[in-house]
Coordinates of C-alpha atoms in Angstrom, one line a residue:
M13 CA 18.1 -26.7 -12.8
S14 CA 14.6 -25.4 -13.2
V15 CA 13.9 -21.8 -13.9
W16 CA 13.4 -19.5 -10.8
F17 CA 10.3 -17.4 -10.4
N18 CA 12.5 -14.7 -8.8
P19 CA 15.9 -14.9 -10.4
S20 CA 17.3 -12.1 -8.3
H21 CA 16.4 -13.8 -5.0
A22 CA 17.6 -17.2 -6.3
I23 CA 20.9 -15.8 -7.4
D24 CA 21.4 -14.0 -4.1
Q25 CA 20.7 -17.2 -2.1
I26 CA 22.9 -19.4 -4.2
L27 CA 25.8 -16.9 -4.0
R28 CA 25.5 -16.7 -0.2
Q29 CA 25.6 -20.5 0.1
V30 CA 28.5 -20.8 -2.4
A31 CA 30.5 -18.0 -0.7
S32 CA 30.1 -19.6 2.7
E33 CA 31.9 -22.7 1.3
T34 CA 34.6 -20.7 -0.6
E35 CA 38.0 -19.7 0.7
G36 CA 38.3 -15.9 1.0
F37 CA 34.7 -15.3 2.0
N38 CA 32.9 -15.3 5.3
A39 CA 29.4 -14.8 6.8
D40 CA 29.6 -11.0 6.3
F41 CA 29.4 -11.3 2.5
E42 CA 26.4 -9.6 0.9
P43 CA 26.0 -10.5 -2.8
G44 CA 24.2 -7.2 -3.7
V45 CA 22.2 -8.7 -6.5
R46 CA 20.2 -6.2 -8.6
P47 CA 18.9 -5.8 -12.2
A48 CA 21.8 -5.0 -14.5
D49 CA 22.3 -2.7 -17.4
P50 CA 20.9 -4.7 -20.4
K51 CA 24.2 -4.3 -22.2
F52 CA 25.9 -6.5 -19.7
G53 CA 23.2 -9.0 -18.7
D54 CA 20.0 -9.4 -16.7
Y55 CA 21.3 -9.2 -13.1
Q56 CA 24.5 -8.1 -11.5
A57 CA 26.1 -8.9 -8.1
N58 CA 28.1 -6.0 -6.9
G59 CA 28.9 -7.2 -3.4
V60 CA 32.4 -8.5 -4.1
L61 CA 33.9 -5.1 -4.5
G62 CA 32.8 -3.8 -1.1
F63 CA 33.7 -7.1 0.6
A64 CA 37.2 -7.1 -1.0
K65 CA 37.9 -3.5 0.2
R66 CA 36.9 -4.3 3.8
N67 CA 39.1 -7.4 3.8
K68 CA 42.0 -5.9 1.8
A69 CA 41.7 -8.4 -1.0
N70 CA 41.8 -8.2 -4.8
P71 CA 38.1 -7.8 -6.0
R72 CA 38.7 -9.3 -9.4
E73 CA 40.4 -12.4 -8.0
L74 CA 37.7 -12.9 -5.5
G75 CA 35.0 -12.3 -8.1
Q76 CA 36.5 -14.9 -10.4
K77 CA 36.9 -17.4 -7.6
L78 CA 33.2 -17.0 -6.7
I79 CA 32.2 -17.5 -10.3
E80 CA 34.2 -20.7 -10.6
A81 CA 32.8 -22.0 -7.3
A82 CA 29.2 -21.1 -8.4
Q83 CA 29.7 -22.9 -11.7
A84 CA 31.2 -25.9 -10.0
S85 CA 28.2 -26.0 -7.6
G86 CA 25.9 -27.2 -10.4
Q87 CA 23.3 -24.7 -9.5
F88 CA 23.8 -22.6 -12.7
D89 CA 22.9 -24.5 -15.9
P90 CA 25.1 -23.0 -18.6
E91 CA 22.2 -23.5 -21.1
L92 CA 20.1 -21.2 -18.9
V93 CA 22.4 -18.7 -17.2
E94 CA 25.8 -17.3 -18.3
L95 CA 28.1 -15.9 -15.6
S96 CA 30.9 -13.4 -16.4
L97 CA 33.2 -11.0 -14.6
A98 CA 33.2 -7.3 -15.3
G99 CA 35.0 -4.2 -14.0
P100 CA 36.3 -4.3 -10.4
G101 CA 34.8 -7.7 -9.4
F102 CA 31.2 -7.3 -10.6
I103 CA 29.5 -10.6 -11.6
N104 CA 27.0 -10.4 -14.5
F105 CA 24.3 -13.0 -15.0
K106 CA 22.7 -13.3 -18.5
L107 CA 19.6 -15.4 -18.8
S108 CA 19.4 -17.3 -22.1
P109 CA 16.4 -17.2 -24.5
K110 CA 15.7 -20.7 -23.3
F111 CA 15.5 -19.6 -19.6
I112 CA 13.2 -16.7 -20.6
W113 CA 10.9 -18.9 -22.7
D114 CA 10.8 -21.7 -20.1
W115 CA 9.8 -19.0 -17.5
Q116 CA 6.8 -18.2 -19.6
L117 CA 5.8 -21.9 -19.7
A118 CA 6.5 -22.5 -16.0
F119 CA 4.5 -19.6 -14.7
S120 CA 1.2 -19.1 -16.5
T121 CA -1.5 -18.4 -13.9
K122 CA -2.2 -15.9 -11.1
A123 CA -1.8 -18.9 -8.7
D124 CA 1.7 -19.5 -10.2
Y125 CA 2.7 -15.9 -9.6
Q126 CA 1.4 -15.9 -6.1
S127 CA 3.1 -19.2 -5.3
G128 CA 6.4 -17.6 -6.4
A129 CA 5.8 -14.2 -4.8
K130 CA 5.1 -15.7 -1.4
E131 CA 8.8 -16.0 -0.6
L132 CA 8.9 -12.2 -0.5
K133 CA 7.1 -12.1 2.9
N134 CA 7.2 -15.8 3.7
G135 CA 4.6 -15.9 6.5
R136 CA 5.7 -12.7 8.3
K137 CA 3.1 -11.5 10.7
V138 CA 2.1 -8.0 9.5
I139 CA -0.6 -5.6 10.9
I140 CA -1.7 -2.8 8.6
D141 CA -3.4 0.1 10.3
Y142 CA -6.0 1.2 7.7
P143 CA -8.3 2.8 6.6
S144 CA -8.8 4.1 10.2
A145 CA -11.9 6.3 9.5
N146 CA -12.9 9.0 11.9
T147 CA -16.1 8.2 13.7
A148 CA -19.0 10.8 13.4
K149 CA -17.5 12.4 10.3
Q150 CA -18.4 12.0 6.7
A151 CA -15.7 10.7 4.4
H152 CA -14.3 13.3 2.1
I153 CA -11.7 13.4 -0.6
G154 CA -8.9 13.2 2.0
H155 CA -10.1 9.7 2.9
L156 CA -9.6 8.5 -0.7
R157 CA -5.8 8.1 -0.3
P158 CA -5.8 5.9 2.9
M159 CA -8.5 3.7 1.4
V160 CA -6.9 3.3 -2.0
I161 CA -3.3 3.1 -0.9
G162 CA -4.1 0.9 2.1
Q163 CA -6.2 -1.4 -0.1
A164 CA -3.4 -1.8 -2.6
I165 CA -0.6 -2.4 -0.1
S166 CA -2.8 -4.9 1.8
R167 CA -3.5 -6.9 -1.3
L168 CA 0.1 -6.9 -2.3
L169 CA 1.3 -8.0 1.2
D170 CA -1.3 -10.8 1.2
F171 CA -0.2 -11.8 -2.4
C172 CA 3.4 -11.8 -1.4
G173 CA 3.0 -14.2 1.5
A174 CA 2.4 -12.0 4.6
D175 CA 0.3 -13.3 7.5
L176 CA -1.8 -10.2 7.4
V177 CA -4.3 -8.5 9.7
R178 CA -6.1 -5.4 8.4
D179 CA -7.0 -3.4 11.5
N180 CA -9.5 -0.5 11.0
H181 CA -8.1 1.5 14.0
I182 CA -11.0 4.0 14.1
G183 CA -10.9 7.3 15.9
D184 CA -13.8 6.8 18.3
W185 CA -12.5 8.2 21.6
G186 CA -11.0 11.6 20.8
T187 CA -11.7 15.2 21.8
N188 CA -14.4 15.7 19.2
F189 CA -16.8 13.4 21.2
G190 CA -16.9 16.0 24.0
T191 CA -18.0 18.6 21.6
L192 CA -20.5 16.3 19.9
I193 CA -22.0 15.0 23.1
M194 CA -22.3 18.6 24.5
K195 CA -24.2 19.6 21.3
I196 CA -26.5 16.5 21.4
K197 CA -27.4 17.1 25.0
R198 CA -27.9 20.8 24.6
D199 CA -30.3 20.4 21.7
D200 CA -31.9 17.2 23.1
I201 CA -31.2 15.3 19.9
D202 CA -32.7 11.8 19.5
L203 CA -30.1 9.9 17.5
S204 CA -32.5 7.1 16.7
K205 CA -34.6 9.4 14.6
L206 CA -31.9 10.8 12.3
G207 CA -32.9 8.7 9.3
D208 CA -30.9 7.4 6.3
N209 CA -28.5 10.4 6.3
A210 CA -27.7 10.1 10.0
L211 CA -23.9 10.5 9.6
V212 CA -24.5 13.7 7.6
T213 CA -26.5 15.1 10.5
L214 CA -23.8 14.0 13.0
D215 CA -21.1 15.7 11.0
Q216 CA -23.1 18.9 11.0
L217 CA -23.8 18.7 14.7
Y218 CA -20.1 18.6 15.4
K219 CA -19.4 21.6 13.1
D220 CA -22.3 23.5 14.8
G221 CA -20.9 22.5 18.3
S222 CA -17.4 23.7 17.4
A223 CA -18.8 27.0 16.1
L224 CA -20.8 27.4 19.4
E225 CA -17.6 26.9 21.4
T226 CA -15.9 29.7 19.4
E227 CA -18.9 32.0 20.1
Q228 CA -19.1 30.9 23.8
P229 CA -15.6 29.8 25.0
E230 CA -17.0 28.7 28.3
L231 CA -18.7 25.8 26.5
R232 CA -15.2 24.3 25.9
D233 CA -15.0 23.4 29.6
V234 CA -18.4 21.7 29.3
S235 CA -17.3 19.7 26.3
R236 CA -14.0 18.7 28.0
N237 CA -16.1 17.5 31.0
E238 CA -18.4 15.5 28.8
L239 CA -15.3 13.8 27.3
V240 CA -13.9 13.0 30.8
L241 CA -17.3 11.6 31.8
L242 CA -17.3 9.4 28.8
Q243 CA -13.8 8.2 29.4
N244 CA -14.7 7.4 33.0
G245 CA -17.7 5.3 32.0
D246 CA -20.7 7.6 32.5
A247 CA -23.8 5.6 31.5
E248 CA -25.6 8.4 29.6
N249 CA -22.6 9.6 27.7
T250 CA -21.6 5.9 26.9
A251 CA -25.1 5.3 25.5
I252 CA -24.9 8.4 23.2
W253 CA -21.4 7.3 22.1
E254 CA -22.5 3.8 21.2
Q255 CA -25.2 5.2 19.0
I256 CA -22.7 7.5 17.3
V257 CA -20.3 4.6 16.6
E258 CA -23.1 2.5 15.2
I259 CA -24.3 5.2 12.9
S260 CA -20.7 5.8 11.6
K261 CA -20.2 2.0 11.1
V262 CA -23.2 1.6 8.9
A263 CA -22.2 4.6 6.7
F264 CA -18.6 3.5 6.4
D265 CA -19.5 -0.2 5.6
K266 CA -21.5 1.1 2.7
L267 CA -18.6 3.2 1.5
F268 CA -16.1 0.4 2.0
A269 CA -18.2 -2.0 -0.1
Q270 CA -18.1 0.5 -3.0
M271 CA -14.3 1.1 -2.6
G272 CA -13.4 -2.6 -2.2
V273 CA -11.9 -1.9 1.2
E274 CA -11.3 -5.1 3.2
V275 CA -11.1 -5.1 7.0
D276 CA -10.3 -8.0 9.3
I277 CA -10.8 -6.4 12.7
T278 CA -12.1 -3.0 13.9
L279 CA -10.4 -2.1 17.2
G280 CA -10.7 1.7 17.7
E281 CA -9.2 3.9 20.3
S282 CA -12.0 3.0 22.7
F283 CA -10.9 -0.6 22.8
Y284 CA -7.7 0.5 24.6
R285 CA -9.3 2.7 27.2
D286 CA -8.7 0.1 30.0
K287 CA -5.2 -0.6 28.7
V288 CA -3.6 2.9 29.0
E289 CA -2.9 2.7 32.7
R290 CA -0.3 0.0 32.1
I291 CA 1.4 2.4 29.6
Y292 CA 1.5 5.2 32.1
D293 CA 2.9 2.8 34.8
E294 CA 5.5 1.1 32.7
L295 CA 6.9 4.3 31.1
T296 CA 7.1 6.0 34.5
E297 CA 8.6 2.9 36.1
I298 CA 11.5 2.8 33.6
G299 CA 12.1 6.6 33.9
L300 CA 11.0 7.3 30.3
A301 CA 7.9 9.4 31.2
E302 CA 7.6 12.3 33.6
E303 CA 5.0 14.9 34.7
S304 CA 5.1 18.3 33.1
D305 CA 2.5 21.0 33.9
G306 CA 0.2 18.2 35.1
A307 CA 0.5 16.1 31.9
L308 CA 2.6 12.9 31.5
V309 CA 5.2 13.4 28.8
V310 CA 8.2 11.7 27.2
W311 CA 11.1 13.8 26.1
H312 CA 13.2 12.8 23.0
D313 CA 16.2 15.1 22.8
E314 CA 17.2 13.6 19.4
V315 CA 14.0 15.1 17.8
K316 CA 15.0 18.1 15.8
K317 CA 11.8 20.1 16.0
F318 CA 12.0 22.4 19.0
A319 CA 9.3 24.1 20.9
R320 CA 9.2 27.9 20.8
D321 CA 11.3 29.5 23.5
N322 CA 12.4 26.1 24.7
E323 CA 15.7 24.5 24.5
R324 CA 14.1 21.0 24.4
P325 CA 12.1 19.5 21.6
Y326 CA 8.3 19.2 21.7
P327 CA 7.5 16.5 24.3
F328 CA 5.4 13.4 23.4
N329 CA 2.3 14.0 25.5
I330 CA 0.9 10.6 26.6
R331 CA -1.7 11.8 29.1
K332 CA -3.4 15.2 29.3
S333 CA -3.3 17.4 32.3
D334 CA -6.9 16.7 33.1
G335 CA -6.1 12.9 33.2
A336 CA -7.7 12.1 29.9
S337 CA -5.9 9.8 27.4
N338 CA -5.1 10.9 23.9
Y339 CA -3.8 9.6 20.6
A340 CA -0.4 8.9 22.0
S341 CA -1.8 6.9 24.9
T342 CA -3.9 4.7 22.8
D343 CA -1.3 4.3 20.0
L344 CA 1.2 3.0 22.6
A345 CA -1.3 0.6 24.0
T346 CA -2.1 -0.5 20.5
V347 CA 1.5 -1.4 19.7
L348 CA 1.8 -3.5 22.8
Y349 CA -1.5 -5.3 22.2
R350 CA -0.6 -6.1 18.6
V351 CA 2.7 -7.6 19.7
E352 CA 1.3 -9.5 22.6
E353 CA -2.0 -10.6 21.0
F354 CA -1.1 -11.0 17.3
K355 CA 2.7 -11.6 17.7
A356 CA 3.2 -8.8 15.2
E357 CA 6.6 -8.7 13.5
E358 CA 5.8 -5.6 11.4
I359 CA 3.2 -2.8 11.8
I360 CA 2.4 -0.4 9.0
Y361 CA 0.5 2.8 9.7
L362 CA -1.2 4.9 7.0
T363 CA -1.9 8.6 7.5
D364 CA -1.2 11.8 5.7
A365 CA 2.1 13.6 5.9
R366 CA 1.0 15.9 8.7
Q367 CA 1.3 13.0 11.2
Q368 CA 5.1 12.5 10.6
D369 CA 6.1 14.1 13.8
H370 CA 3.6 12.0 15.8
F371 CA 4.9 8.7 14.4
Q372 CA 8.5 9.7 14.8
Q373 CA 7.9 10.2 18.5
L374 CA 5.7 7.1 18.7
F375 CA 8.4 4.9 17.2
L376 CA 11.1 6.4 19.4
T377 CA 9.1 5.9 22.5
T378 CA 8.2 2.3 21.6
E379 CA 11.8 1.5 20.8
K380 CA 13.1 2.8 24.2
W381 CA 10.2 1.3 26.1
F382 CA 10.4 -2.1 24.6
K383 CA 14.2 -2.2 25.0
A384 CA 13.9 -1.4 28.7
K385 CA 11.2 -4.0 29.2
G386 CA 12.7 -6.7 27.0
Y387 CA 9.7 -6.8 24.7
A388 CA 10.2 -8.0 21.1
L389 CA 10.3 -4.8 18.9
P390 CA 8.3 -5.1 15.6
E391 CA 9.5 -3.2 12.5
M392 CA 7.3 -0.1 12.2
S393 CA 6.7 1.9 9.1
H394 CA 4.7 5.1 8.5
V395 CA 3.2 5.2 5.0
F396 CA 2.3 8.8 4.4
W397 CA 1.2 10.8 1.4
G398 CA 0.8 14.3 -0.1
T399 CA -2.3 16.3 -0.9
I400 CA -4.8 16.0 -3.8
L401 CA -4.8 19.3 -5.6
G402 CA -7.2 21.0 -7.9
A403 CA -6.4 22.7 -11.2
D404 CA -5.3 25.8 -9.3
K405 CA -2.6 23.7 -7.5
K406 CA -4.4 24.2 -4.2
P407 CA -6.1 21.5 -2.1
F408 CA -9.0 20.1 -4.1
K409 CA -12.3 21.5 -2.8
T410 CA -15.8 22.5 -3.9
K411 CA -16.4 26.0 -5.3
S412 CA -17.6 27.1 -1.9
G413 CA -14.4 25.9 -0.3
E414 CA -15.8 22.8 1.3
S415 CA -14.1 19.4 1.3
I416 CA -15.5 17.2 -1.5
K417 CA -17.4 14.3 0.0
L418 CA -16.1 10.9 -1.1
Q419 CA -19.5 9.5 -2.0
E420 CA -20.2 12.5 -4.3
L421 CA -16.8 11.9 -5.9
L422 CA -17.6 8.2 -6.5
D423 CA -21.0 9.1 -8.0
E424 CA -19.4 11.6 -10.3
A425 CA -16.7 9.2 -11.4
R426 CA -19.4 6.6 -12.4
S427 CA -21.4 9.3 -14.2
R428 CA -18.5 10.7 -16.2
A429 CA -17.3 7.2 -17.1
Y430 CA -20.8 6.2 -18.2
D431 CA -20.8 9.2 -20.6
V432 CA -17.4 8.3 -22.0
V433 CA -18.4 4.6 -22.5
S434 CA -21.8 5.5 -24.1
E435 CA -20.0 7.9 -26.5
K436 CA -17.5 5.2 -27.6
N437 CA -19.9 2.2 -27.5
P438 CA -23.5 3.5 -27.9
D439 CA -24.7 0.1 -29.2
L440 CA -23.8 -1.8 -26.0
P441 CA -26.8 -2.6 -23.7
E442 CA -27.2 0.0 -20.9
D443 CA -26.6 -2.6 -18.1
E444 CA -23.3 -3.5 -19.7
R445 CA -22.3 0.1 -20.1
R446 CA -23.1 0.6 -16.3
V447 CA -20.8 -2.3 -15.4
I448 CA -18.0 -0.9 -17.5
A449 CA -18.6 2.6 -16.1
E450 CA -18.3 1.2 -12.6
S451 CA -14.9 -0.5 -13.3
V452 CA -13.6 2.4 -15.4
G453 CA -14.8 5.3 -13.2
V454 CA -13.9 4.0 -9.8
G455 CA -10.8 2.2 -11.2
A456 CA -9.6 5.4 -12.9
M457 CA -9.9 7.4 -9.6
K458 CA -8.0 4.7 -7.7
Y459 CA -5.3 4.4 -10.4
A460 CA -4.8 8.2 -10.7
D461 CA -4.0 8.2 -6.9
L462 CA -1.9 5.0 -6.9
S463 CA 0.2 5.9 -10.0
S464 CA 1.5 9.1 -8.3
N465 CA 4.4 8.8 -6.0
R466 CA 2.5 8.8 -2.7
T467 CA 4.7 11.3 -0.9
Q468 CA 4.1 13.9 -3.5
D469 CA 1.0 16.1 -4.2
Y470 CA -0.9 15.4 -7.4
V471 CA -3.4 17.4 -9.5
F472 CA -6.9 15.7 -9.8
S473 CA -8.1 16.0 -13.3
W474 CA -11.1 14.1 -14.7
D475 CA -9.9 14.5 -18.3
R476 CA -6.6 12.9 -17.5
L477 CA -7.7 10.1 -15.3
L478 CA -10.5 9.0 -17.7
S479 CA -8.2 9.2 -20.8
F480 CA -7.7 6.1 -22.8
E481 CA -4.1 7.3 -23.6
G482 CA -1.1 7.4 -21.3
N483 CA -0.6 5.8 -17.8
T484 CA -4.2 5.6 -16.8
A485 CA -6.7 2.8 -15.7
P486 CA -8.8 3.1 -18.9
Y487 CA -5.7 2.5 -21.0
L488 CA -4.7 -0.6 -19.0
L489 CA -8.3 -1.9 -18.9
Y490 CA -8.6 -1.5 -22.6
A491 CA -5.4 -3.4 -23.2
V492 CA -6.9 -6.4 -21.3
A493 CA -10.1 -6.2 -23.2
R494 CA -8.2 -6.0 -26.5
I495 CA -6.3 -9.2 -25.6
N496 CA -9.6 -10.9 -24.7
S497 CA -11.0 -10.1 -28.1
I498 CA -8.0 -11.9 -29.8
F499 CA -8.8 -15.1 -27.9
R500 CA -12.5 -14.7 -28.8
K501 CA -11.7 -14.5 -32.5
V502 CA -9.5 -17.6 -32.4
G503 CA -11.9 -19.5 -30.2
V504 CA -9.2 -20.3 -27.6
D505 CA -9.5 -20.0 -23.8
P506 CA -6.7 -17.7 -22.6
E507 CA -6.5 -19.6 -19.3
A508 CA -6.0 -23.0 -21.1
T509 CA -2.7 -24.6 -21.9
I510 CA -1.5 -23.8 -25.4
E511 CA 0.5 -26.6 -27.0
G512 CA 3.0 -26.8 -29.9
A513 CA 4.7 -23.4 -29.4
S514 CA 8.2 -22.8 -30.8
Q515 CA 11.0 -20.9 -29.1
L516 CA 11.2 -17.1 -29.1
E517 CA 12.7 -15.6 -32.2
T518 CA 12.0 -11.9 -32.8
E519 CA 13.3 -8.9 -30.9
A520 CA 9.7 -7.8 -30.1
E521 CA 8.9 -11.3 -28.7
M522 CA 12.0 -11.3 -26.5
G523 CA 11.4 -7.7 -25.3
L524 CA 7.8 -8.6 -24.2
A525 CA 8.9 -11.9 -22.5
R526 CA 11.7 -10.0 -20.6
K527 CA 9.2 -7.4 -19.5
L528 CA 6.7 -10.1 -18.3
M529 CA 9.5 -11.5 -16.1
G530 CA 9.9 -8.0 -14.7
F531 CA 6.6 -8.5 -12.8
V532 CA 8.7 -10.2 -10.0
T533 CA 11.0 -7.2 -9.6
A534 CA 8.0 -4.8 -9.7
L535 CA 6.3 -6.7 -6.8
E536 CA 9.5 -6.7 -4.8
L537 CA 10.2 -3.0 -5.3
T538 CA 6.6 -2.1 -4.4
I539 CA 6.6 -4.2 -1.3
N540 CA 10.0 -3.1 -0.1
D541 CA 9.2 0.6 -0.4
L542 CA 5.4 0.4 0.1
R543 CA 4.9 2.6 -3.0
P544 CA 2.2 1.3 -5.3
H545 CA 3.3 3.6 -8.1
F546 CA 6.2 1.2 -8.9
L547 CA 3.7 -1.5 -9.8
C548 CA 1.6 1.1 -11.8
T549 CA 4.7 2.1 -13.8
Y550 CA 5.5 -1.5 -14.5
L551 CA 2.0 -2.3 -15.8
Y552 CA 2.1 0.7 -18.1
E553 CA 5.5 -0.3 -19.4
L554 CA 4.3 -3.9 -19.9
T555 CA 1.3 -2.6 -21.9
S556 CA 3.6 -0.5 -24.0
A557 CA 5.9 -3.5 -24.6
Y558 CA 2.8 -5.5 -25.6
S559 CA 1.8 -2.8 -28.1
T560 CA 5.3 -2.9 -29.6
F561 CA 5.1 -6.7 -29.9
Y562 CA 1.5 -6.6 -31.4
N563 CA 2.4 -4.0 -34.0
A564 CA 5.6 -5.7 -35.0
D565 CA 4.6 -9.4 -35.0
K566 CA 1.3 -10.6 -36.4
V567 CA -0.4 -13.1 -34.1
M568 CA -2.7 -14.8 -36.6
V569 CA -0.1 -16.4 -38.8
D570 CA -0.3 -19.7 -40.7
D571 CA 2.6 -21.3 -39.0
A572 CA 1.0 -23.1 -36.0
A573 CA 4.1 -23.1 -33.8
V574 CA 4.6 -19.3 -34.3
K575 CA 1.0 -18.6 -33.7
A576 CA 1.0 -20.7 -30.5
R577 CA 4.0 -18.9 -29.0
R578 CA 2.5 -15.5 -29.8
L579 CA -0.8 -16.5 -28.3
I580 CA 1.1 -17.6 -25.2
L581 CA 2.7 -14.2 -24.9
C582 CA -0.7 -12.6 -25.3
A583 CA -2.1 -14.9 -22.6
R584 CA 0.8 -14.1 -20.2
T585 CA 0.4 -10.4 -20.7
R586 CA -3.3 -10.7 -20.0
T587 CA -2.7 -12.6 -16.8
V588 CA 0.0 -10.2 -15.5
L589 CA -2.1 -7.2 -16.3
K590 CA -5.2 -8.7 -14.7
T591 CA -3.3 -9.8 -11.6
G592 CA -1.6 -6.4 -11.3
L593 CA -4.9 -4.4 -11.7
E594 CA -6.6 -6.7 -9.1
L595 CA -3.8 -6.1 -6.7
L596 CA -4.4 -2.4 -7.1
G597 CA -8.1 -2.9 -6.4
I598 CA -9.2 -2.4 -10.0
Q599 CA -11.6 -4.9 -11.6
P600 CA -10.5 -5.9 -15.2
L601 CA -13.3 -6.2 -17.8
E602 CA -14.0 -8.9 -20.4
R603 CA -14.7 -6.3 -23.1
M604 CA -15.0 -2.5 -23.4

């Protein structure tokens, strides 16, 4: 047998096949393969116990029978994998030092890792709804998370074999346009003369319009009418709206380029304005939607959040009482379009945690609607996150209480990183220090966000995120640069094949080699849960394992075979760290 890129997946598939041909098992058998306690092996299959209980069989006897059948199948080379029975039917799999070393030789490049990782998604059609910027509004710190998390998840999905479409589902058809158009018309604003900071001006116009509505509540009716006119195709309002959308696009494209955000298509809410009637008709036809106080709504009695003084939950409002569409209308039309146009098998939405109720109702409505109509239902996931906090543990804002603009945050990250780099390496040319500061500053901001469990709040701290110690981007980037310096000293290309290496011998070598193989598990865990912090934690642990190895085992030794194998371990660590950082949207550096 050859070594498997993903031993867990390979063992699972082999056990399923073997069990299907072994007396006492049937198609219901789930091997339950997972990483094992290192005391017992590398992987453990726990599925025999549950299967035996359900079928009133002896788990140890079944486990032993499966081991013997697996060994007889010839798919487990005893020189590479040792199988043993433990406890009430658990099967342990211990990889030999030869397997672990052969894995290092078999998988040496980013392309090798991607080739092996592709089986995780295996061509599955996935639509990811990100970063979904709000038209006519400046990006602030709250937009950091959808850009950073969405970018990382997108790159991971693509790396792991998904047939991916990144859809920037912009908010370009909502209530705010009524207010904005009202203000533009009232002040006779010429949008073509707003200059380079046009989006800043639009953002302020909306705020001023909202304040005006508070002072003069009768203007809210004017704004609502402007929105209805827009949604009904009024020529003047449509022309204003098109200018607003273009101004927003120009500003966000500039920001996306700085953040490394990749977008395949941009289909905003406006794209679905002629598709919502079908939604109203179909949901009414199947009896799912009904009129309530002039609006069209869907009731989900299983939703636990109840309206005040009402025995029923909050309804899912899919059409306003004035006949205008809303987020629910266009979100439902979007699901249908993605299934019919893109053949989506999976749809992933990224928003903050405040939208959980909306997506619960969206998913429930879609499930009931698609079942009634016989449409193929995609798997739908809501990736949400907590709040970025300041040192006072409150939402991170400026001293005046305003939201921090994302562009200002990026500029400050570069500036602070440049100061740190200049302090540590004053002799480097300025242009090189600027390049390093770009990677370190922006990368540190991204990594601080990604390394936190996304569903939890985290405290934003410049000192912590720019530190060269601990689980930070500078620490990982420095590790890559340090490995690069080793190869410069020996005059060897880290991407080239290194010949003449001997087998692993020391405990530190073995520990690093095992941790390198853990890249596979980290990818799988991250993809399955859509939580990039799992990959961040792995990269930090890999860097720590490398430090342990480097401190314990000298690389530049006289024995050519030992030197070769240790250079291979350095090269593999470099490749995995670089690959992992790039998947997170962080650019590794040749030197720091």
